Short mmCIF file of C-alpha atoms in Angstrom, two decimals:
data_model
loop_
_atom_site.label_atom_id
_atom_site.label_comp_id
_atom_site.label_asym_id
_atom_site.label_seq_id
_atom_site.Cartn_x
_atom_site.Cartn_y
_atom_site.Cartn_z
CA MET A 1 -16.58 -31.48 37.77
CA LYS A 2 -14.59 -32.84 34.89
CA LEU A 3 -13.62 -30.11 32.46
CA GLY A 4 -13.02 -30.35 28.75
CA PRO A 5 -10.08 -28.75 26.86
CA ALA A 6 -11.71 -25.32 26.76
CA GLY A 7 -12.50 -25.33 30.48
CA ASN A 8 -9.01 -26.49 31.40
CA ILE A 9 -7.44 -23.67 29.35
CA ALA A 10 -9.77 -21.08 30.88
CA SER A 11 -9.06 -22.30 34.43
CA LYS A 12 -5.30 -21.95 33.95
CA PHE A 13 -5.39 -18.41 32.55
CA ILE A 14 -8.41 -16.81 34.25
CA HIS A 15 -6.25 -15.45 37.12
CA SER A 16 -2.81 -15.84 35.60
CA LYS A 17 -0.52 -12.81 35.50
CA ILE A 18 0.61 -13.95 32.07
CA THR A 19 -2.83 -13.31 30.54
CA PRO A 20 -2.61 -9.48 30.37
CA LEU A 21 0.95 -9.85 29.08
CA ILE A 22 -0.37 -12.05 26.28
CA PHE A 23 -2.80 -9.29 25.32
CA LEU A 24 -0.13 -6.58 25.40
CA SER A 25 2.33 -8.75 23.47
CA ALA A 26 -0.23 -9.51 20.77
CA VAL A 27 -1.11 -5.83 20.31
CA LEU A 28 2.53 -4.69 20.32
CA LEU A 29 3.60 -7.42 17.89
CA GLY A 30 0.73 -6.44 15.61
CA GLY A 31 1.79 -2.80 15.72
CA LEU A 32 5.39 -3.81 14.96
CA ALA A 33 4.18 -5.92 12.03
CA VAL A 34 2.19 -3.00 10.59
CA TRP A 35 5.24 -0.76 10.92
CA LYS A 36 7.74 -3.22 9.42
CA THR A 37 5.62 -4.80 6.68
CA PRO A 38 6.19 -3.23 3.23
CA ARG A 39 3.14 -1.50 1.74
CA GLU A 40 2.07 -1.98 -1.85
CA GLU A 41 -1.03 -1.48 -3.96
CA GLU A 42 -1.11 -5.06 -5.22
CA PRO A 43 0.51 -8.27 -3.93
CA GLN A 44 3.77 -9.26 -5.57
CA ILE A 45 3.53 -12.48 -7.55
CA ILE A 46 6.79 -14.28 -8.30
CA VAL A 47 6.74 -15.14 -12.00
CA PRO A 48 10.34 -15.58 -13.23
CA MET A 49 10.64 -14.11 -16.72
CA ALA A 50 13.61 -13.39 -18.98
CA ASP A 51 14.37 -12.02 -22.43
CA VAL A 52 16.95 -13.86 -24.52
CA LEU A 53 18.46 -11.55 -27.17
CA VAL A 54 20.42 -12.80 -30.16
CA SER A 55 21.67 -10.57 -32.99
CA MET A 56 22.49 -11.78 -36.48
CA PRO A 57 23.43 -8.76 -38.61
CA GLY A 58 22.60 -8.89 -42.29
CA SER A 59 19.98 -11.66 -41.97
CA THR A 60 16.34 -11.39 -42.92
CA ALA A 61 13.57 -11.91 -40.38
CA LYS A 62 12.69 -15.28 -41.92
CA GLU A 63 16.29 -16.46 -41.77
CA VAL A 64 16.62 -15.28 -38.16
CA GLU A 65 13.49 -17.20 -37.23
CA ARG A 66 14.64 -20.39 -38.95
CA ARG A 67 18.26 -20.41 -37.76
CA VAL A 68 18.03 -18.69 -34.36
CA ALA A 69 14.55 -18.27 -32.86
CA ALA A 70 13.08 -21.70 -33.62
CA PRO A 71 16.10 -23.75 -32.37
CA LEU A 72 16.33 -21.53 -29.28
CA GLU A 73 12.65 -22.10 -28.48
CA LYS A 74 13.07 -25.87 -28.69
CA LEU A 75 16.13 -25.70 -26.44
CA ILE A 76 14.37 -23.59 -23.79
CA TRP A 77 11.35 -25.90 -23.72
CA GLU A 78 13.66 -28.63 -22.39
CA ILE A 79 14.23 -26.67 -19.14
CA PRO A 80 12.10 -27.92 -16.20
CA GLY A 81 9.59 -25.39 -14.92
CA VAL A 82 9.15 -23.44 -18.16
CA GLU A 83 5.50 -22.57 -18.71
CA TYR A 84 5.54 -20.31 -21.75
CA VAL A 85 7.94 -19.41 -24.57
CA TYR A 86 7.40 -17.12 -27.50
CA SER A 87 9.72 -15.29 -29.85
CA THR A 88 9.84 -12.24 -32.09
CA SER A 89 12.08 -12.24 -35.14
CA SER A 90 13.11 -9.10 -37.01
CA PRO A 91 15.86 -8.36 -39.54
CA GLY A 92 19.13 -9.00 -37.76
CA GLN A 93 17.70 -9.81 -34.33
CA ALA A 94 15.61 -12.34 -32.38
CA ILE A 95 13.99 -11.92 -28.96
CA VAL A 96 12.80 -15.01 -27.09
CA ILE A 97 10.68 -14.39 -23.98
CA VAL A 98 10.69 -17.15 -21.35
CA ARG A 99 8.18 -17.41 -18.52
CA PHE A 100 8.51 -19.98 -15.75
CA LEU A 101 5.75 -21.42 -13.60
CA VAL A 102 4.32 -19.18 -10.88
CA GLY A 103 6.14 -19.54 -7.59
CA GLN A 104 9.39 -20.92 -9.07
CA ASP A 105 12.53 -19.71 -7.33
CA GLU A 106 13.83 -16.87 -9.51
CA GLU A 107 17.54 -17.48 -8.99
CA ARG A 108 17.30 -21.22 -9.68
CA ALA A 109 15.14 -20.62 -12.74
CA PHE A 110 17.60 -18.14 -14.25
CA VAL A 111 20.57 -20.38 -13.42
CA ARG A 112 18.91 -23.31 -15.23
CA LEU A 113 18.20 -21.06 -18.22
CA ARG A 114 21.75 -19.73 -18.36
CA GLU A 115 23.34 -23.17 -17.99
CA LYS A 116 21.13 -24.66 -20.69
CA ILE A 117 22.01 -21.96 -23.21
CA GLN A 118 25.73 -21.93 -22.35
CA SER A 119 25.99 -25.70 -22.79
CA HIS A 120 24.78 -25.29 -26.39
CA TYR A 121 27.02 -22.42 -27.52
CA ASP A 122 28.53 -24.80 -30.06
CA GLN A 123 25.20 -24.79 -31.95
CA ILE A 124 25.17 -21.03 -32.53
CA PRO A 125 25.01 -20.47 -36.31
CA PRO A 126 27.80 -18.51 -38.04
CA GLY A 127 27.22 -14.78 -37.92
CA ALA A 128 25.04 -14.88 -34.79
CA SER A 129 26.09 -13.38 -31.47
CA GLN A 130 26.09 -15.19 -28.16
CA PRO A 131 22.66 -14.99 -26.46
CA ILE A 132 22.18 -12.21 -23.92
CA ILE A 133 19.85 -13.11 -21.02
CA LYS A 134 18.00 -10.24 -19.36
CA PRO A 135 15.87 -11.32 -16.36
CA ARG A 136 12.62 -9.47 -15.80
CA SER A 137 10.98 -8.86 -12.42
CA ILE A 138 8.01 -7.00 -11.01
CA ASP A 139 10.54 -4.88 -9.09
CA ASP A 140 11.74 -3.47 -12.42
CA VAL A 141 8.57 -1.35 -12.50
CA PRO A 142 9.49 2.19 -11.39
CA ILE A 143 8.15 3.27 -8.01
CA LEU A 144 9.10 6.92 -8.50
CA ALA A 145 9.32 9.23 -11.52
CA LEU A 146 10.97 12.65 -11.25
CA THR A 147 10.44 15.06 -14.14
CA LEU A 148 12.93 17.89 -14.62
CA HIS A 149 11.67 20.94 -16.50
CA GLY A 150 12.31 24.65 -16.81
CA LYS A 151 11.20 27.49 -19.04
CA HIS A 152 14.67 28.54 -20.15
CA ILE A 153 16.48 25.18 -20.13
CA ASP A 154 16.88 23.32 -23.42
CA PRO A 155 16.44 19.50 -23.61
CA PHE A 156 20.18 18.96 -24.10
CA MET A 157 21.13 20.70 -20.85
CA LEU A 158 18.23 19.02 -19.02
CA ARG A 159 19.54 15.61 -20.06
CA GLN A 160 23.05 16.42 -18.84
CA LEU A 161 21.67 17.67 -15.53
CA ALA A 162 19.43 14.60 -15.17
CA THR A 163 22.43 12.34 -15.76
CA ARG A 164 24.31 13.93 -12.85
CA ILE A 165 21.23 13.66 -10.61
CA GLU A 166 20.85 10.00 -11.62
CA ASN A 167 24.41 9.28 -10.48
CA GLU A 168 23.64 10.81 -7.09
CA ILE A 169 20.37 8.89 -6.66
CA LYS A 170 22.03 5.58 -7.50
CA GLN A 171 23.97 5.97 -4.26
CA VAL A 172 20.75 5.89 -2.22
CA PRO A 173 20.35 2.53 -0.40
CA ASP A 174 17.78 0.07 -1.83
CA VAL A 175 17.59 1.85 -5.22
CA SER A 176 17.77 -0.72 -7.99
CA GLU A 177 17.46 0.43 -11.60
CA THR A 178 17.21 3.97 -12.91
CA ALA A 179 16.41 5.17 -16.42
CA LEU A 180 16.25 8.51 -18.25
CA ILE A 181 13.49 9.33 -20.72
CA GLY A 182 13.49 12.37 -22.99
CA GLY A 183 16.01 15.09 -23.69
CA TYR A 184 18.97 14.98 -26.03
CA LYS A 185 22.04 12.88 -25.33
CA ARG A 186 25.50 14.32 -25.94
CA ALA A 187 27.08 13.07 -29.13
CA LEU A 188 30.14 13.78 -31.28
CA ARG A 189 28.64 13.83 -34.75
CA VAL A 190 30.86 13.48 -37.83
CA ASP A 191 29.32 15.08 -40.94
CA LEU A 192 31.32 13.77 -43.91
CA ASP A 193 31.85 15.78 -47.11
CA SER A 194 31.47 13.38 -50.04
CA ALA A 195 33.40 15.66 -52.42
CA LYS A 196 36.42 15.81 -50.11
CA LEU A 197 36.29 12.03 -49.66
CA ASP A 198 36.28 11.46 -53.42
CA SER A 199 39.14 13.90 -53.98
CA ARG A 200 41.30 11.92 -51.54
CA ASN A 201 40.13 8.46 -52.71
CA LEU A 202 38.67 7.64 -49.30
CA THR A 203 35.51 5.72 -48.37
CA ILE A 204 33.13 5.99 -45.47
CA ALA A 205 34.27 2.55 -44.27
CA GLN A 206 37.85 3.81 -43.95
CA VAL A 207 36.72 6.74 -41.82
CA GLN A 208 34.63 4.45 -39.65
CA ALA A 209 37.49 1.99 -39.17
CA ALA A 210 39.89 4.82 -38.24
CA LEU A 211 37.47 6.16 -35.62
CA ILE A 212 36.91 2.70 -34.13
CA ASN A 213 40.64 2.02 -33.88
CA ALA A 214 41.34 5.42 -32.34
CA ASN A 215 38.52 5.12 -29.77
CA GLN A 216 40.18 2.31 -27.82
CA HIS A 217 42.14 2.01 -24.60
CA ALA A 218 44.38 -1.01 -24.08
CA ARG A 219 47.33 -2.28 -22.06
CA ALA A 220 50.48 -2.37 -24.16
CA GLY A 221 52.67 -4.26 -21.69
CA LEU A 222 54.80 -4.04 -18.55
CA ILE A 223 58.34 -2.78 -17.91
CA ASP A 224 60.29 -4.23 -14.98
CA GLU A 225 62.67 -1.67 -13.52
CA SER A 226 64.25 -1.36 -10.06
CA ASN A 227 61.94 -3.95 -8.50
CA ARG A 228 58.95 -2.09 -9.91
CA GLN A 229 56.52 -2.77 -12.71
CA ILE A 230 55.49 0.09 -14.95
CA MET A 231 52.29 -0.45 -16.90
CA ILE A 232 52.24 0.89 -20.43
CA GLU A 233 48.86 1.88 -21.83
CA SER A 234 48.07 2.86 -25.37
CA GLY A 235 45.26 4.76 -26.96
CA GLY A 236 42.32 6.36 -25.24
CA PHE A 237 38.69 7.24 -25.70
CA LEU A 238 37.75 10.23 -27.82
CA LYS A 239 36.19 12.91 -25.63
CA THR A 240 36.25 16.18 -27.58
CA ALA A 241 35.59 17.33 -31.13
CA LYS A 242 39.26 18.33 -31.51
CA GLN A 243 40.42 14.80 -30.69
CA VAL A 244 38.06 13.38 -33.33
CA GLU A 245 39.27 15.89 -35.93
CA ASP A 246 42.89 14.86 -35.31
CA VAL A 247 42.28 11.15 -35.97
CA VAL A 248 44.41 10.03 -38.92
CA ILE A 249 42.50 8.16 -41.63
CA ALA A 250 45.34 7.46 -44.06
CA ALA A 251 48.75 8.74 -45.22
CA PRO A 252 49.12 7.64 -48.87
CA THR A 253 51.94 10.06 -49.82
CA GLY A 254 53.35 10.63 -46.36
CA ASN A 255 50.91 13.44 -45.64
CA ALA A 256 48.38 12.38 -43.04
CA ILE A 257 44.74 12.81 -43.94
CA ARG A 258 42.73 13.53 -40.82
CA VAL A 259 39.02 13.40 -40.08
CA GLY A 260 38.91 17.18 -39.91
CA ASP A 261 40.10 17.36 -43.55
CA VAL A 262 37.04 15.51 -44.87
CA ALA A 263 34.32 16.17 -42.28
CA VAL A 264 32.88 18.63 -39.83
CA VAL A 265 32.81 17.36 -36.24
CA VAL A 266 30.00 18.73 -34.07
CA ASP A 267 29.98 18.32 -30.30
CA GLY A 268 26.30 18.64 -29.39
CA ALA A 269 22.98 16.91 -29.07
CA ASP A 270 22.21 13.51 -30.56
CA GLU A 271 19.01 12.67 -32.40
CA PRO A 272 16.22 12.28 -29.80
CA ALA A 273 14.96 8.75 -29.13
CA SER A 274 12.06 9.85 -26.92
CA TYR A 275 10.22 13.04 -26.03
CA VAL A 276 8.90 14.26 -22.69
CA HIS A 277 6.91 17.46 -22.18
CA TYR A 278 5.58 18.81 -18.90
CA GLY A 279 2.43 20.92 -18.88
CA LEU A 280 0.27 22.65 -16.32
CA GLY A 281 -3.20 24.08 -16.74
CA GLY A 282 -6.14 22.87 -18.74
CA GLY A 283 -7.66 23.25 -22.15
CA GLU A 284 -6.21 25.83 -24.52
CA THR A 285 -4.28 27.58 -21.73
CA THR A 286 -2.00 24.58 -21.14
CA THR A 287 1.66 25.32 -21.77
CA PHE A 288 4.17 22.55 -22.30
CA GLU A 289 7.86 22.66 -21.50
CA PRO A 290 10.58 20.27 -22.68
CA ALA A 291 11.37 17.88 -19.86
CA VAL A 292 13.38 14.82 -18.87
CA THR A 293 11.96 12.06 -16.65
CA LEU A 294 14.11 10.01 -14.29
CA SER A 295 12.45 6.71 -13.30
CA ILE A 296 13.58 4.82 -10.21
CA ALA A 297 12.95 1.19 -9.22
CA LYS A 298 13.50 -0.45 -5.83
CA ARG A 299 15.20 -3.63 -4.76
CA LYS A 300 13.20 -6.76 -4.07
CA GLY A 301 11.41 -7.01 -0.72
CA VAL A 302 11.99 -3.37 0.25
CA ASN A 303 9.26 -0.99 1.40
CA ALA A 304 8.50 1.32 -1.52
CA ALA A 305 7.48 4.19 0.75
CA ASP A 306 10.83 4.09 2.60
CA VAL A 307 12.82 4.14 -0.66
CA VAL A 308 10.77 7.07 -1.96
CA ASP A 309 11.41 9.03 1.25
CA LYS A 310 15.16 8.43 0.96
CA VAL A 311 15.24 9.48 -2.69
CA MET A 312 13.22 12.63 -2.07
CA ALA A 313 15.52 13.55 0.83
CA LYS A 314 18.48 13.10 -1.53
CA VAL A 315 16.86 15.32 -4.17
CA ARG A 316 16.18 18.05 -1.60
CA SER A 317 19.83 17.93 -0.58
CA LEU A 318 20.83 18.57 -4.23
CA ASN A 319 18.89 21.82 -4.47
CA GLY A 320 21.13 24.85 -4.69
CA TRP A 321 24.40 23.20 -5.72
CA LEU A 322 23.53 20.58 -8.36
CA ILE A 323 19.96 21.54 -9.27
CA PRO A 324 19.90 25.22 -10.33
CA SER A 325 17.13 27.60 -9.35
CA GLY A 326 15.65 27.66 -12.86
CA VAL A 327 14.97 23.92 -12.90
CA GLU A 328 11.98 22.36 -11.19
CA VAL A 329 11.74 18.72 -10.14
CA SER A 330 8.15 17.47 -10.20
CA VAL A 331 7.01 14.08 -8.94
CA THR A 332 4.98 12.54 -11.76
CA ARG A 333 4.74 9.05 -10.24
CA ASN A 334 4.95 8.07 -6.60
CA TYR A 335 4.08 4.44 -6.06
CA GLY A 336 5.14 4.64 -2.42
CA GLU A 337 2.69 7.46 -1.71
CA THR A 338 -0.24 5.80 -3.48
CA ALA A 339 0.51 2.46 -1.81
CA THR A 340 0.65 4.12 1.61
CA GLU A 341 -2.57 6.05 0.97
CA LYS A 342 -4.47 2.95 -0.12
CA SER A 343 -3.16 0.81 2.75
CA ASN A 344 -3.99 3.56 5.26
CA ASP A 345 -7.45 3.88 3.73
CA LEU A 346 -8.02 0.15 4.11
CA LEU A 347 -6.71 0.24 7.69
CA LEU A 348 -9.24 3.02 8.39
CA HIS A 349 -12.05 0.93 6.94
CA MET A 350 -10.88 -2.03 9.03
CA SER A 351 -11.11 0.17 12.13
CA ILE A 352 -14.61 1.25 11.10
CA ALA A 353 -15.56 -2.41 10.69
CA VAL A 354 -14.27 -3.18 14.20
CA VAL A 355 -16.24 -0.30 15.71
CA SER A 356 -19.37 -1.34 13.81
CA VAL A 357 -19.12 -4.90 15.09
CA VAL A 358 -18.59 -3.73 18.68
CA VAL A 359 -21.55 -1.33 18.51
CA LEU A 360 -23.77 -4.09 17.13
CA ILE A 361 -22.71 -6.44 19.94
CA GLY A 362 -23.30 -3.66 22.47
CA LEU A 363 -26.86 -3.13 21.24
CA VAL A 364 -27.66 -6.86 21.40
CA LEU A 365 -25.69 -8.22 24.39
CA GLY A 366 -24.72 -5.10 26.31
CA PHE A 367 -21.85 -2.67 26.19
CA ARG A 368 -19.79 -4.35 28.92
CA GLU A 369 -19.97 -7.57 26.93
CA ALA A 370 -19.02 -5.58 23.84
CA LEU A 371 -15.91 -4.31 25.65
CA VAL A 372 -14.84 -7.90 26.26
CA VAL A 373 -15.14 -8.64 22.54
CA LEU A 374 -13.34 -5.36 21.77
CA ILE A 375 -10.35 -6.60 23.78
CA ALA A 376 -10.28 -9.86 21.83
CA ILE A 377 -10.33 -8.22 18.37
CA PRO A 378 -7.03 -6.25 18.45
CA ALA A 379 -5.21 -9.19 20.03
CA THR A 380 -6.40 -11.50 17.25
CA LEU A 381 -5.71 -9.01 14.46
CA GLY A 382 -2.27 -8.25 15.91
CA LEU A 383 -1.23 -11.90 15.82
CA THR A 384 -2.67 -12.29 12.31
CA LEU A 385 -0.67 -9.29 11.07
CA LEU A 386 2.42 -10.89 12.60
CA VAL A 387 1.72 -14.04 10.56
CA PHE A 388 1.50 -11.91 7.41
CA TYR A 389 4.85 -10.31 8.20
CA LEU A 390 6.58 -13.62 8.97
CA ASN A 391 5.21 -15.16 5.75
CA GLY A 392 6.66 -12.33 3.65
CA PHE A 393 3.29 -10.83 2.69
CA THR A 394 2.96 -7.10 2.15
CA LEU A 395 0.23 -4.73 3.27
CA ASN A 396 -1.91 -4.42 0.16
CA ARG A 397 -5.54 -4.47 -0.77
CA ILE A 398 -5.71 -8.27 -0.69
CA THR A 399 -4.11 -8.79 2.75
CA LEU A 400 -6.15 -5.99 4.29
CA PHE A 401 -9.31 -7.31 2.65
CA ALA A 402 -8.50 -10.67 4.26
CA LEU A 403 -8.37 -8.95 7.67
CA ILE A 404 -11.63 -7.07 7.09
CA PHE A 405 -13.21 -10.32 5.93
CA SER A 406 -11.89 -12.08 9.02
CA ILE A 407 -13.39 -9.60 11.48
CA GLY A 408 -16.88 -10.90 10.81
CA ILE A 409 -15.93 -14.48 11.67
CA LEU A 410 -13.22 -14.06 14.29
CA VAL A 411 -15.63 -12.37 16.74
CA ASP A 412 -17.90 -15.43 16.71
CA ASP A 413 -15.80 -17.36 19.23
CA ALA A 414 -15.57 -14.42 21.65
CA ILE A 415 -19.30 -13.67 21.31
CA VAL A 416 -20.32 -17.27 22.01
CA VAL A 417 -18.04 -17.51 25.05
CA VAL A 418 -19.03 -14.11 26.49
CA GLU A 419 -22.74 -14.73 25.99
CA ASN A 420 -22.58 -18.08 27.73
CA ILE A 421 -20.57 -16.67 30.64
CA VAL A 422 -23.17 -13.91 31.08
CA ARG A 423 -26.02 -16.44 30.85
CA HIS A 424 -24.45 -18.66 33.52
CA SER A 425 -23.77 -15.71 35.81
CA ARG A 426 -27.45 -14.68 35.68
CA MET A 427 -28.85 -18.14 36.34
CA GLU A 428 -30.60 -18.50 39.70
CA SER A 429 -28.78 -21.75 40.39
CA ASN A 430 -25.42 -19.98 40.23
CA LYS A 431 -26.28 -17.18 42.68
CA GLY A 432 -23.69 -17.05 45.42
CA ARG A 433 -21.21 -19.25 43.60
CA SER A 434 -17.70 -18.12 42.73
CA THR A 435 -17.61 -15.97 39.61
CA ASP A 436 -14.50 -17.79 38.48
CA LEU A 437 -16.18 -21.20 38.56
CA VAL A 438 -19.24 -19.86 36.79
CA ALA A 439 -17.08 -18.36 34.02
CA ILE A 440 -15.07 -21.56 33.64
CA GLU A 441 -18.24 -23.64 33.39
CA GLY A 442 -19.62 -21.22 30.82
CA VAL A 443 -16.52 -21.58 28.69
CA ASP A 444 -16.41 -25.35 29.10
CA GLU A 445 -20.07 -25.79 28.11
CA VAL A 446 -19.61 -24.23 24.67
CA GLY A 447 -15.93 -25.14 24.25
CA ASN A 448 -16.27 -28.27 22.13
CA ALA A 449 -18.91 -26.72 19.90
CA THR A 450 -16.77 -23.60 19.43
CA ILE A 451 -13.72 -25.70 18.51
CA LEU A 452 -15.76 -27.71 16.01
CA ALA A 453 -17.28 -24.58 14.44
CA THR A 454 -13.87 -22.92 14.16
CA PHE A 455 -12.24 -25.85 12.41
CA ALA A 456 -15.27 -26.24 10.15
CA VAL A 457 -14.72 -22.66 8.92
CA ILE A 458 -11.00 -23.32 8.50
CA ALA A 459 -11.73 -26.49 6.52
CA ALA A 460 -13.92 -24.45 4.16
CA ILE A 461 -11.44 -21.59 3.66
CA LEU A 462 -7.98 -23.19 3.79
CA PRO A 463 -8.22 -25.13 0.47
CA MET A 464 -8.22 -21.76 -1.33
CA GLY A 465 -4.54 -21.51 -0.40
CA PHE A 466 -3.67 -24.42 -2.70
CA VAL A 467 -5.09 -22.89 -5.88
CA GLY A 468 -2.47 -22.83 -8.64
CA GLY A 469 -1.71 -20.40 -11.44
CA LEU A 470 -1.58 -16.63 -11.14
CA MET A 471 -4.67 -16.46 -8.93
CA GLY A 472 -3.12 -18.77 -6.32
CA PRO A 473 -0.46 -16.43 -4.88
CA TYR A 474 -2.68 -13.41 -5.59
CA MET A 475 -5.52 -14.66 -3.38
CA ARG A 476 -3.43 -16.70 -0.92
CA PRO A 477 -3.43 -14.02 1.83
CA ILE A 478 -7.20 -14.52 2.22
CA PRO A 479 -7.14 -18.22 3.28
CA VAL A 480 -3.89 -17.77 5.20
CA GLY A 481 -5.16 -14.68 7.01
CA ALA A 482 -8.62 -16.07 7.71
CA THR A 483 -7.19 -19.38 8.97
CA ALA A 484 -4.70 -17.63 11.26
CA ALA A 485 -7.42 -15.28 12.52
CA MET A 486 -9.77 -18.16 13.32
CA LEU A 487 -7.07 -20.11 15.19
CA PHE A 488 -5.98 -17.08 17.18
CA SER A 489 -9.58 -16.08 17.89
CA LEU A 490 -10.20 -19.56 19.32
CA ILE A 491 -7.15 -19.28 21.58
CA ILE A 492 -8.06 -15.74 22.65
CA ALA A 493 -11.65 -16.83 23.37
CA PHE A 494 -10.45 -19.47 25.84
CA VAL A 495 -7.50 -17.51 27.32
CA LEU A 496 -8.28 -13.80 27.28
CA THR A 497 -12.06 -13.61 27.09
CA PRO A 498 -12.82 -15.32 30.47
CA TRP A 499 -10.12 -13.20 32.14
CA ALA A 500 -11.68 -9.98 30.80
CA ALA A 501 -15.26 -11.14 31.37
CA ILE A 502 -14.98 -11.69 35.14
CA ARG A 503 -13.42 -8.24 35.53
CA LEU A 504 -15.75 -6.22 33.30
CA ILE A 505 -19.05 -8.02 33.88
CA LYS A 506 -18.75 -8.97 37.57
CA GLU A 507 -19.77 -5.57 38.96
CA HIS A 508 -22.60 -5.30 36.46
CA ASN A 509 -23.96 -8.68 37.51
CA LYS A 510 -23.78 -7.76 41.21
CA LYS A 511 -25.87 -4.70 40.50
CA HIS A 512 -28.24 -6.79 38.40
CA ALA A 513 -28.63 -9.31 41.25
CA SER A 514 -29.44 -6.57 43.84
CA GLU A 515 -32.30 -5.11 41.81
CA PRO A 516 -35.82 -5.89 43.22
CA LYS A 517 -37.73 -8.52 41.34
#
C-alpha cells in the first residue's frame, strides 16, 4: 500500500525509541521556557521616544516658540522614522517630544536624532543652551515603590535615610533608574539682611557671584619634582554652614566682608517639591504619617519578579544597621508581584481549559482516547512556549490568551487522528491484522485532509501578525502563538499520537473484540 506523507511519518515513529524522547523534550523545554520567560502584566511595545530640552533664559514663551521650538520641530521631522513631534514652550524653556514609528530600533533611532541635532549646533540662537536629549522607554516605569515612614521621624531625616538606602539599592544587579519622592532635601540656605547689605554697599548679585566662585573645585597645575608629578588643586565645594559664612564677598578697605557679616546661614531642610503621606485605616480613623517613596525601575528585558526579589532581599539585609527600628518600609507598588499573580492565574485557567477539553473528549470518544489527546496537548504547548521565549515575548495576558485560544484548535488534529485510528481498529475487516498497520492506515487516511485543514487555519490567523501601528506588536503573540501551536499539533498528531494510541487503546480494543455479539 502506497502511503502519503502522514502515513510515512507515522510509520517511521510508531515504534521509534526517539518518539518518547520527543515528548519528554517538548515538555521539559516548555517548562524551561515558562521558568526563563519574563512575566509582565502587559506586552512591551517598542516605541522609541525622547524629550529634547532647550533653555533660553530671559525669553518669553512666544519668543522661545519662534526661535527654538519651531525650528527644532522642522529639523526633527527630517529624520527618517519619525512619526510624531510636538512641543511645549514656556518662558525660558522649550520641550520637544519625539516619537518614532512602532518597532524602530531604539538605539539607531536615538543615534539618528542625536546626530541630526549635533550637526545643526551652528543654528542655535544666541542665548539658548545646547539641546539635551532624554530618551524615554517603557522600562522607565517603576516596578517597585518602597515607602519609608515612622511616627517619630521628620521628613528631613526620612529623606536623608532614603538617600542612603537608594545608594545601596543601586548596587543591586538589573536595577536601572531610582527616584525619591517626598521629604525635605538638605540645603544650605543663605538669608540675607538687606540693611547690612546697604550699609556695606553690597548687592545680592555680588553675594551670589562670591558663592558661585567659592563653590568650585579645579586643577591649578602640576609640579615636576624628583621624577614625580604633584597635582595642585584649588578651591572646593562648600559643605557646611561655617564654610559658607567664611566666604569673602569683598574687601573694599582691606577688611574682608564675609557672607556671615550680611546673612544668616542655615543648614537644614530645603523647600519641599513634593509631599508623600502614608496612612492606615479607613474613614475618620485614618492617620497619616510623613513619608518618602523610593521608586525603582528595571533594565530592559529583565524579569521584573526577579529584580523585585533581589531588591527586597537587599532591603531586608539593611534592617538593623542602616534602617533603624523606628522606621518602617512598606511596599506600595510591586509590579513583579502583580505580574506573577496574573500570569499564574492565567496559567491556572489554561490548565482548567486543558482538563475541560480532555473531559469533553473522554465523554464523547472514550477516556483512553482522551488520554492520547492529553499527551499531545502538553507537548504542543511546551514547544509553543519555547517559540515565545525564543522570539523575546514575555508571559503576559496576551501571550497566555493566545495559548488558551490555541487549545481549542490544536486538539483538532489529535482528535481526528485518534478517532480514525479507533474506527479502523474496530472495523471487522481489520480483525486479526497488525495494530501497527491499522494505526498507520488510520493516520494516512485522514493525513492530507488534516494537513489542509491545519494550513487553512494558519492562513486565516497568520495575517494578523502583519498589522501595523500600536496594535500590531500588542496582538502579535496571538497569530504567532496560534500558528506555532497548529504546526506543532500537526507534527505531534503524526509522530506522537499513533505511538500513544497503539499502547493505550490496544488492550481496550482486544477486550472490545472478545465481548459476545
